[in-house]
Amino acid sequence: DTGVSQDPRHKITKRGQNVTFRCDPISEHNRLYWYRQTLGQGPEFLTYFQNEAQLEKSRLLSDRFSAERPKGSFSTLEIQRTEQGDSAMYLCASSSSLANHNEQFFGPGTRLTVL
Amino acid sequence: KNQVEQSPQSLIILEGKNCTLQCNYTVSPFSNLRWYKQDTGRGPVSLTIMTFSENTKSNGRYTATLDADTKQSSLHITASQLSDSASYICVVRTGGYNKLIFGAGTRLAVHP
């Protein structure tokens, strides 16, 4: 499978716990994005990497959230001290700056439930 | 404020019927407009991408239109199938690094 993969697909945690999600982009893609999607809404931008550099972070990304892409390949999104309001689908997407329209390809998402 | 609004919020149609979904946007600068299909519990999948100069683009039974003057787009689905049941999201690209502004989507249910 050469698409974007995310792990885990589902995560249930108790309030206050830390969680970490992983995203493996399409191998030749240099850009990687994280989004959050709540029920009945479109995805909301969280952060963007070009190679290993995190170039933009949304104001939605509070200080409890941190994202990394240490080698410019896979990325992790960590949420510390989870709150019930963090329950959502977390989507990862990747794109190539060289491709036509710089189209973003999305992974299947990680659904987080905070109890 | 950059916004993408979609209507209707939800739609139920019978298998074999056609339908049209609407998208209005106030996004500047405009780069391109995309329609995505999102099955429940899955990531969005691109259906069409249109630039400022394109008025119509088709992908099988899906036909998207774009009126850049009125800032409106539509997605027409012909001869609907049960597998078309999904959310359809209108997305406008703005800015230099591929920043996407998403609509809330139209949830389509196709019934036999």
PDB file of C-alpha atoms in Angstrom:
ATOM      1  CA  ASP A   1       0.000   0.000   0.000  1.00  0.00           C
ATOM      2  CA  THR A   2       1.602   3.244  -1.110  1.00  0.00           C
ATOM      3  CA  GLY A   3      -0.950   5.617   0.406  1.00  0.00           C
ATOM      4  CA  VAL A   4      -0.807   7.639   3.610  1.00  0.00           C
ATOM      5  CA  SER A   5      -1.075   5.421   6.677  1.00  0.00           C
ATOM      6  CA  GLN A   6      -1.942   6.335  10.237  1.00  0.00           C
ATOM      7  CA  ASP A   7      -1.608   4.425  13.458  1.00  0.00           C
ATOM      8  CA  PRO A   8      -3.553   3.657  15.526  1.00  0.00           C
ATOM      9  CA  ARG A   9      -6.900   3.843  13.759  1.00  0.00           C
ATOM     10  CA  HIS A  10      -8.765   4.164  17.039  1.00  0.00           C
ATOM     11  CA  LYS A  11      -7.649   5.286  20.494  1.00  0.00           C
ATOM     12  CA  ILE A  12      -9.700   5.420  23.670  1.00  0.00           C
ATOM     13  CA  THR A  13      -8.081   7.107  26.630  1.00  0.00           C
ATOM     14  CA  LYS A  14      -8.973   8.578  29.980  1.00  0.00           C
ATOM     15  CA  ARG A  15      -8.902  12.298  30.566  1.00  0.00           C
ATOM     16  CA  GLY A  16      -5.470  13.467  31.639  1.00  0.00           C
ATOM     17  CA  GLN A  17      -3.533  10.770  29.821  1.00  0.00           C
ATOM     18  CA  ASN A  18      -1.047  11.455  27.032  1.00  0.00           C
ATOM     19  CA  VAL A  19      -1.527  10.000  23.549  1.00  0.00           C
ATOM     20  CA  THR A  20       0.689   9.846  20.483  1.00  0.00           C
ATOM     21  CA  PHE A  21      -0.362   9.253  16.890  1.00  0.00           C
ATOM     22  CA  ARG A  22       1.832   8.350  13.948  1.00  0.00           C
ATOM     23  CA  CYS A  23       1.531   9.251  10.281  1.00  0.00           C
ATOM     24  CA  ASP A  24       3.521   7.713   7.437  1.00  0.00           C
ATOM     25  CA  PRO A  25       3.165   9.853   4.310  1.00  0.00           C
ATOM     26  CA  ILE A  26       3.535   8.786   0.696  1.00  0.00           C
ATOM     27  CA  SER A  27       7.260   8.179   0.414  1.00  0.00           C
ATOM     28  CA  GLU A  28       8.197  10.855  -2.114  1.00  0.00           C
ATOM     29  CA  HIS A  29       6.046  13.579  -0.546  1.00  0.00           C
ATOM     30  CA  ASN A  30       7.960  16.373   1.169  1.00  0.00           C
ATOM     31  CA  ARG A  31       4.935  18.118   2.720  1.00  0.00           C
ATOM     32  CA  LEU A  32       2.890  16.746   5.606  1.00  0.00           C
ATOM     33  CA  TYR A  33      -0.206  18.177   7.284  1.00  0.00           C
ATOM     34  CA  TRP A  34      -2.229  17.391  10.400  1.00  0.00           C
ATOM     35  CA  TYR A  35      -5.940  18.166  10.638  1.00  0.00           C
ATOM     36  CA  ARG A  36      -8.625  17.667  13.250  1.00  0.00           C
ATOM     37  CA  GLN A  37     -12.190  16.816  12.302  1.00  0.00           C
ATOM     38  CA  THR A  38     -15.181  16.782  14.629  1.00  0.00           C
ATOM     39  CA  LEU A  39     -18.503  15.168  13.831  1.00  0.00           C
ATOM     40  CA  GLY A  40     -20.412  16.914  11.067  1.00  0.00           C
ATOM     41  CA  GLN A  41     -17.620  19.357  10.286  1.00  0.00           C
ATOM     42  CA  GLY A  42     -14.893  19.591   7.700  1.00  0.00           C
ATOM     43  CA  PRO A  43     -11.260  19.081   8.718  1.00  0.00           C
ATOM     44  CA  GLU A  44      -9.523  21.979  10.477  1.00  0.00           C
ATOM     45  CA  PHE A  45      -5.848  22.676   9.850  1.00  0.00           C
ATOM     46  CA  LEU A  46      -3.503  22.022  12.783  1.00  0.00           C
ATOM     47  CA  THR A  47       0.042  22.134  11.463  1.00  0.00           C
ATOM     48  CA  TYR A  48       2.241  21.772   8.373  1.00  0.00           C
ATOM     49  CA  PHE A  49       5.724  20.421   7.734  1.00  0.00           C
ATOM     50  CA  GLN A  50       7.964  20.828   4.738  1.00  0.00           C
ATOM     51  CA  ASN A  51      10.572  18.097   5.092  1.00  0.00           C
ATOM     52  CA  GLU A  52      11.494  18.186   8.798  1.00  0.00           C
ATOM     53  CA  ALA A  53      10.659  21.856   9.339  1.00  0.00           C
ATOM     54  CA  GLN A  54       7.370  22.752  11.000  1.00  0.00           C
ATOM     55  CA  LEU A  55       6.431  25.864   9.056  1.00  0.00           C
ATOM     56  CA  GLU A  56       3.025  26.735  10.436  1.00  0.00           C
ATOM     57  CA  LYS A  57       0.872  25.946  13.451  1.00  0.00           C
ATOM     58  CA  SER A  58      -2.776  26.817  13.849  1.00  0.00           C
ATOM     59  CA  ARG A  59      -4.038  28.638  16.907  1.00  0.00           C
ATOM     60  CA  LEU A  60      -6.061  25.444  17.480  1.00  0.00           C
ATOM     61  CA  LEU A  61      -2.785  23.759  18.399  1.00  0.00           C
ATOM     62  CA  SER A  62      -2.584  24.532  22.106  1.00  0.00           C
ATOM     63  CA  ASP A  63       0.580  24.014  24.125  1.00  0.00           C
ATOM     64  CA  ARG A  64      -0.685  20.530  25.019  1.00  0.00           C
ATOM     65  CA  PHE A  65      -0.205  19.537  21.374  1.00  0.00           C
ATOM     66  CA  SER A  66       3.160  18.895  19.786  1.00  0.00           C
ATOM     67  CA  ALA A  67       4.044  17.529  16.374  1.00  0.00           C
ATOM     68  CA  GLU A  68       7.350  16.338  15.021  1.00  0.00           C
ATOM     69  CA  ARG A  69       8.779  15.084  11.762  1.00  0.00           C
ATOM     70  CA  PRO A  70      12.352  14.350  12.819  1.00  0.00           C
ATOM     71  CA  LYS A  71      13.760  12.912   9.602  1.00  0.00           C
ATOM     72  CA  GLY A  72      11.382  14.445   7.131  1.00  0.00           C
ATOM     73  CA  SER A  73       9.520  11.171   6.688  1.00  0.00           C
ATOM     74  CA  PHE A  74       6.988   9.963   9.281  1.00  0.00           C
ATOM     75  CA  SER A  75       5.409  12.373  11.747  1.00  0.00           C
ATOM     76  CA  THR A  76       4.012  12.080  15.248  1.00  0.00           C
ATOM     77  CA  LEU A  77       1.307  14.135  16.940  1.00  0.00           C
ATOM     78  CA  GLU A  78       1.288  14.044  20.731  1.00  0.00           C
ATOM     79  CA  ILE A  79      -1.485  15.340  22.954  1.00  0.00           C
ATOM     80  CA  GLN A  80      -0.608  15.763  26.612  1.00  0.00           C
ATOM     81  CA  ARG A  81      -3.121  15.807  29.462  1.00  0.00           C
ATOM     82  CA  THR A  82      -6.010  14.962  27.149  1.00  0.00           C
ATOM     83  CA  GLU A  83      -9.375  16.628  27.649  1.00  0.00           C
ATOM     84  CA  GLN A  84     -12.809  15.467  26.535  1.00  0.00           C
ATOM     85  CA  GLY A  85     -12.842  18.264  23.963  1.00  0.00           C
ATOM     86  CA  ASP A  86      -9.887  16.616  22.235  1.00  0.00           C
ATOM     87  CA  SER A  87     -12.168  13.798  21.075  1.00  0.00           C
ATOM     88  CA  ALA A  88     -12.105  13.963  17.293  1.00  0.00           C
ATOM     89  CA  MET A  89     -10.746  12.359  14.158  1.00  0.00           C
ATOM     90  CA  TYR A  90      -7.112  13.324  13.555  1.00  0.00           C
ATOM     91  CA  LEU A  91      -6.236  13.268   9.875  1.00  0.00           C
ATOM     92  CA  CYS A  92      -2.824  13.339   8.272  1.00  0.00           C
ATOM     93  CA  ALA A  93      -2.220  14.319   4.660  1.00  0.00           C
ATOM     94  CA  SER A  94       0.843  14.566   2.466  1.00  0.00           C
ATOM     95  CA  SER A  95       1.703  16.263  -0.794  1.00  0.00           C
ATOM     96  CA  SER A  96       4.598  16.961  -3.096  1.00  0.00           C
ATOM     97  CA  SER A  97       5.583  20.536  -3.798  1.00  0.00           C
ATOM     98  CA  LEU A  98       6.561  19.365  -7.275  1.00  0.00           C
ATOM     99  CA  ALA A  99       3.233  17.778  -8.177  1.00  0.00           C
ATOM    100  CA  ASN A 100       0.491  19.402 -10.203  1.00  0.00           C
ATOM    101  CA  HIS A 101      -1.833  21.408  -7.934  1.00  0.00           C
ATOM    102  CA  ASN A 102       0.196  20.173  -4.932  1.00  0.00           C
ATOM    103  CA  GLU A 103      -2.691  17.791  -4.240  1.00  0.00           C
ATOM    104  CA  GLN A 104      -2.991  16.526  -0.679  1.00  0.00           C
ATOM    105  CA  PHE A 105      -3.626  12.830  -0.108  1.00  0.00           C
ATOM    106  CA  PHE A 106      -5.280  11.940   3.164  1.00  0.00           C
ATOM    107  CA  GLY A 107      -4.761   9.008   5.467  1.00  0.00           C
ATOM    108  CA  PRO A 108      -7.647   7.064   7.060  1.00  0.00           C
ATOM    109  CA  GLY A 109      -7.402   9.049  10.281  1.00  0.00           C
ATOM    110  CA  THR A 110      -7.066   8.221  13.967  1.00  0.00           C
ATOM    111  CA  ARG A 111     -10.288   8.476  15.921  1.00  0.00           C
ATOM    112  CA  LEU A 112      -9.605   9.638  19.482  1.00  0.00           C
ATOM    113  CA  THR A 113     -12.159   9.228  22.255  1.00  0.00           C
ATOM    114  CA  VAL A 114     -11.362  10.824  25.610  1.00  0.00           C
ATOM    115  CA  LEU A 115     -13.496   9.476  28.453  1.00  0.00           C
TER     116      LEU A 115
ATOM    117  CA  LYS B   1     -12.627  35.868   6.874  1.00  0.00           C
ATOM    118  CA  ASN B   2     -11.982  32.903   4.575  1.00  0.00           C
ATOM    119  CA  GLN B   3     -15.072  30.708   4.535  1.00  0.00           C
ATOM    120  CA  VAL B   4     -16.546  27.858   2.522  1.00  0.00           C
ATOM    121  CA  GLU B   5     -20.261  27.191   2.913  1.00  0.00           C
ATOM    122  CA  GLN B   6     -22.076  24.160   1.574  1.00  0.00           C
ATOM    123  CA  SER B   7     -25.713  23.324   1.036  1.00  0.00           C
ATOM    124  CA  PRO B   8     -27.704  21.348   1.718  1.00  0.00           C
ATOM    125  CA  GLN B   9     -26.317  20.052   4.994  1.00  0.00           C
ATOM    126  CA  SER B  10     -27.771  16.629   4.241  1.00  0.00           C
ATOM    127  CA  LEU B  11     -29.620  15.000   1.392  1.00  0.00           C
ATOM    128  CA  ILE B  12     -31.492  11.741   0.852  1.00  0.00           C
ATOM    129  CA  ILE B  13     -32.119  10.466  -2.668  1.00  0.00           C
ATOM    130  CA  LEU B  14     -33.209   7.227  -4.264  1.00  0.00           C
ATOM    131  CA  GLU B  15     -30.757   5.046  -6.124  1.00  0.00           C
ATOM    132  CA  GLY B  16     -30.532   5.994  -9.787  1.00  0.00           C
ATOM    133  CA  LYS B  17     -31.547   9.623  -9.252  1.00  0.00           C
ATOM    134  CA  ASN B  18     -29.343  12.656  -9.888  1.00  0.00           C
ATOM    135  CA  CYS B  19     -28.440  15.326  -7.368  1.00  0.00           C
ATOM    136  CA  THR B  20     -26.528  18.599  -7.160  1.00  0.00           C
ATOM    137  CA  LEU B  21     -24.562  19.874  -4.183  1.00  0.00           C
ATOM    138  CA  GLN B  22     -23.698  23.551  -3.775  1.00  0.00           C
ATOM    139  CA  CYS B  23     -20.643  25.394  -2.494  1.00  0.00           C
ATOM    140  CA  ASN B  24     -20.156  29.137  -1.952  1.00  0.00           C
ATOM    141  CA  TYR B  25     -16.800  30.524  -0.912  1.00  0.00           C
ATOM    142  CA  THR B  26     -15.247  33.754   0.241  1.00  0.00           C
ATOM    143  CA  VAL B  27     -11.568  32.903   0.071  1.00  0.00           C
ATOM    144  CA  SER B  28      -8.787  35.178  -1.033  1.00  0.00           C
ATOM    145  CA  PRO B  29      -6.430  34.687  -2.671  1.00  0.00           C
ATOM    146  CA  PHE B  30      -8.002  31.827  -4.596  1.00  0.00           C
ATOM    147  CA  SER B  31      -5.764  29.099  -5.967  1.00  0.00           C
ATOM    148  CA  ASN B  32      -8.052  26.201  -6.799  1.00  0.00           C
ATOM    149  CA  LEU B  33     -11.229  24.452  -5.669  1.00  0.00           C
ATOM    150  CA  ARG B  34     -11.534  20.765  -4.888  1.00  0.00           C
ATOM    151  CA  TRP B  35     -14.340  18.390  -4.138  1.00  0.00           C
ATOM    152  CA  TYR B  36     -13.579  15.483  -1.818  1.00  0.00           C
ATOM    153  CA  LYS B  37     -15.642  12.400  -0.984  1.00  0.00           C
ATOM    154  CA  GLN B  38     -15.366  11.140   2.581  1.00  0.00           C
ATOM    155  CA  ASP B  39     -16.788   7.798   3.605  1.00  0.00           C
ATOM    156  CA  THR B  40     -17.741   7.433   7.260  1.00  0.00           C
ATOM    157  CA  GLY B  41     -14.659   6.887   9.399  1.00  0.00           C
ATOM    158  CA  ARG B  42     -12.229   7.363   6.503  1.00  0.00           C
ATOM    159  CA  GLY B  43     -10.060  10.155   5.172  1.00  0.00           C
ATOM    160  CA  PRO B  44     -11.251  12.394   2.315  1.00  0.00           C
ATOM    161  CA  VAL B  45     -10.521  11.303  -1.251  1.00  0.00           C
ATOM    162  CA  SER B  46     -10.179  13.852  -4.037  1.00  0.00           C
ATOM    163  CA  LEU B  47     -12.807  13.831  -6.810  1.00  0.00           C
ATOM    164  CA  THR B  48     -11.942  16.953  -8.831  1.00  0.00           C
ATOM    165  CA  ILE B  49      -9.615  19.946  -8.756  1.00  0.00           C
ATOM    166  CA  MET B  50     -10.443  23.123 -10.699  1.00  0.00           C
ATOM    167  CA  THR B  51      -8.394  26.237 -11.206  1.00  0.00           C
ATOM    168  CA  PHE B  52      -9.663  29.757 -11.775  1.00  0.00           C
ATOM    169  CA  SER B  53      -9.914  29.290 -15.540  1.00  0.00           C
ATOM    170  CA  GLU B  54     -11.806  25.993 -15.509  1.00  0.00           C
ATOM    171  CA  ASN B  55     -15.599  25.990 -15.578  1.00  0.00           C
ATOM    172  CA  THR B  56     -16.357  22.279 -15.635  1.00  0.00           C
ATOM    173  CA  LYS B  57     -14.535  19.095 -14.775  1.00  0.00           C
ATOM    174  CA  SER B  58     -15.862  15.550 -14.813  1.00  0.00           C
ATOM    175  CA  ASN B  59     -14.768  12.378 -13.080  1.00  0.00           C
ATOM    176  CA  GLY B  60     -17.029   9.521 -14.120  1.00  0.00           C
ATOM    177  CA  ARG B  61     -20.514  10.215 -12.790  1.00  0.00           C
ATOM    178  CA  TYR B  62     -19.285  13.284 -10.925  1.00  0.00           C
ATOM    179  CA  THR B  63     -19.286  16.693 -12.661  1.00  0.00           C
ATOM    180  CA  ALA B  64     -18.062  19.799 -10.896  1.00  0.00           C
ATOM    181  CA  THR B  65     -18.657  23.366 -12.055  1.00  0.00           C
ATOM    182  CA  LEU B  66     -16.969  26.569 -10.993  1.00  0.00           C
ATOM    183  CA  ASP B  67     -18.096  30.179 -11.427  1.00  0.00           C
ATOM    184  CA  ALA B  68     -15.176  32.266 -10.242  1.00  0.00           C
ATOM    185  CA  ASP B  69     -17.107  35.500 -10.692  1.00  0.00           C
ATOM    186  CA  THR B  70     -19.879  34.561  -8.283  1.00  0.00           C
ATOM    187  CA  LYS B  71     -17.566  32.338  -6.200  1.00  0.00           C
ATOM    188  CA  GLN B  72     -19.849  29.365  -6.499  1.00  0.00           C
ATOM    189  CA  SER B  73     -19.261  25.722  -7.299  1.00  0.00           C
ATOM    190  CA  SER B  74     -21.515  22.721  -7.681  1.00  0.00           C
ATOM    191  CA  LEU B  75     -21.033  18.970  -7.744  1.00  0.00           C
ATOM    192  CA  HIS B  76     -23.522  17.019  -9.838  1.00  0.00           C
ATOM    193  CA  ILE B  77     -23.868  13.280  -9.317  1.00  0.00           C
ATOM    194  CA  THR B  78     -25.542  11.348 -12.101  1.00  0.00           C
ATOM    195  CA  ALA B  79     -27.351   8.027 -11.751  1.00  0.00           C
ATOM    196  CA  SER B  80     -26.561   7.713  -8.058  1.00  0.00           C
ATOM    197  CA  GLN B  81     -25.444   4.427  -6.550  1.00  0.00           C
ATOM    198  CA  LEU B  82     -25.621   3.142  -2.992  1.00  0.00           C
ATOM    199  CA  SER B  83     -21.838   3.538  -2.783  1.00  0.00           C
ATOM    200  CA  ASP B  84     -22.224   7.280  -3.314  1.00  0.00           C
ATOM    201  CA  SER B  85     -23.496   7.537   0.257  1.00  0.00           C
ATOM    202  CA  ALA B  86     -20.838   9.693   1.930  1.00  0.00           C
ATOM    203  CA  SER B  87     -19.985  13.253   2.879  1.00  0.00           C
ATOM    204  CA  TYR B  88     -18.937  15.537   0.043  1.00  0.00           C
ATOM    205  CA  ILE B  89     -16.609  18.326   1.060  1.00  0.00           C
ATOM    206  CA  CYS B  90     -15.848  21.478  -0.927  1.00  0.00           C
ATOM    207  CA  VAL B  91     -12.323  22.761  -0.328  1.00  0.00           C
ATOM    208  CA  VAL B  92     -10.633  25.943  -1.530  1.00  0.00           C
ATOM    209  CA  ARG B  93      -6.872  26.292  -1.687  1.00  0.00           C
ATOM    210  CA  THR B  94      -5.371  29.629  -0.740  1.00  0.00           C
ATOM    211  CA  GLY B  95      -1.882  30.834   0.000  1.00  0.00           C
ATOM    212  CA  GLY B  96       1.487  29.612  -1.048  1.00  0.00           C
ATOM    213  CA  TYR B  97       1.989  26.432   0.926  1.00  0.00           C
ATOM    214  CA  ASN B  98      -1.239  24.724  -0.027  1.00  0.00           C
ATOM    215  CA  LYS B  99      -3.433  25.968   2.801  1.00  0.00           C
ATOM    216  CA  LEU B 100      -6.880  24.441   2.409  1.00  0.00           C
ATOM    217  CA  ILE B 101     -10.164  25.915   3.647  1.00  0.00           C
ATOM    218  CA  PHE B 102     -12.767  23.177   4.124  1.00  0.00           C
ATOM    219  CA  GLY B 103     -16.531  23.380   4.032  1.00  0.00           C
ATOM    220  CA  ALA B 104     -18.556  21.425   6.580  1.00  0.00           C
ATOM    221  CA  GLY B 105     -19.678  18.996   3.879  1.00  0.00           C
ATOM    222  CA  THR B 106     -22.977  17.680   2.571  1.00  0.00           C
ATOM    223  CA  ARG B 107     -23.962  14.281   3.906  1.00  0.00           C
ATOM    224  CA  LEU B 108     -25.554  12.286   1.083  1.00  0.00           C
ATOM    225  CA  ALA B 109     -27.568   9.131   1.683  1.00  0.00           C
ATOM    226  CA  VAL B 110     -28.612   7.045  -1.317  1.00  0.00           C
ATOM    227  CA  HIS B 111     -31.467   4.669  -0.547  1.00  0.00           C
ATOM    228  CA  PRO B 112     -32.517   1.633  -2.614  1.00  0.00           C
TER     229      PRO B 112
END
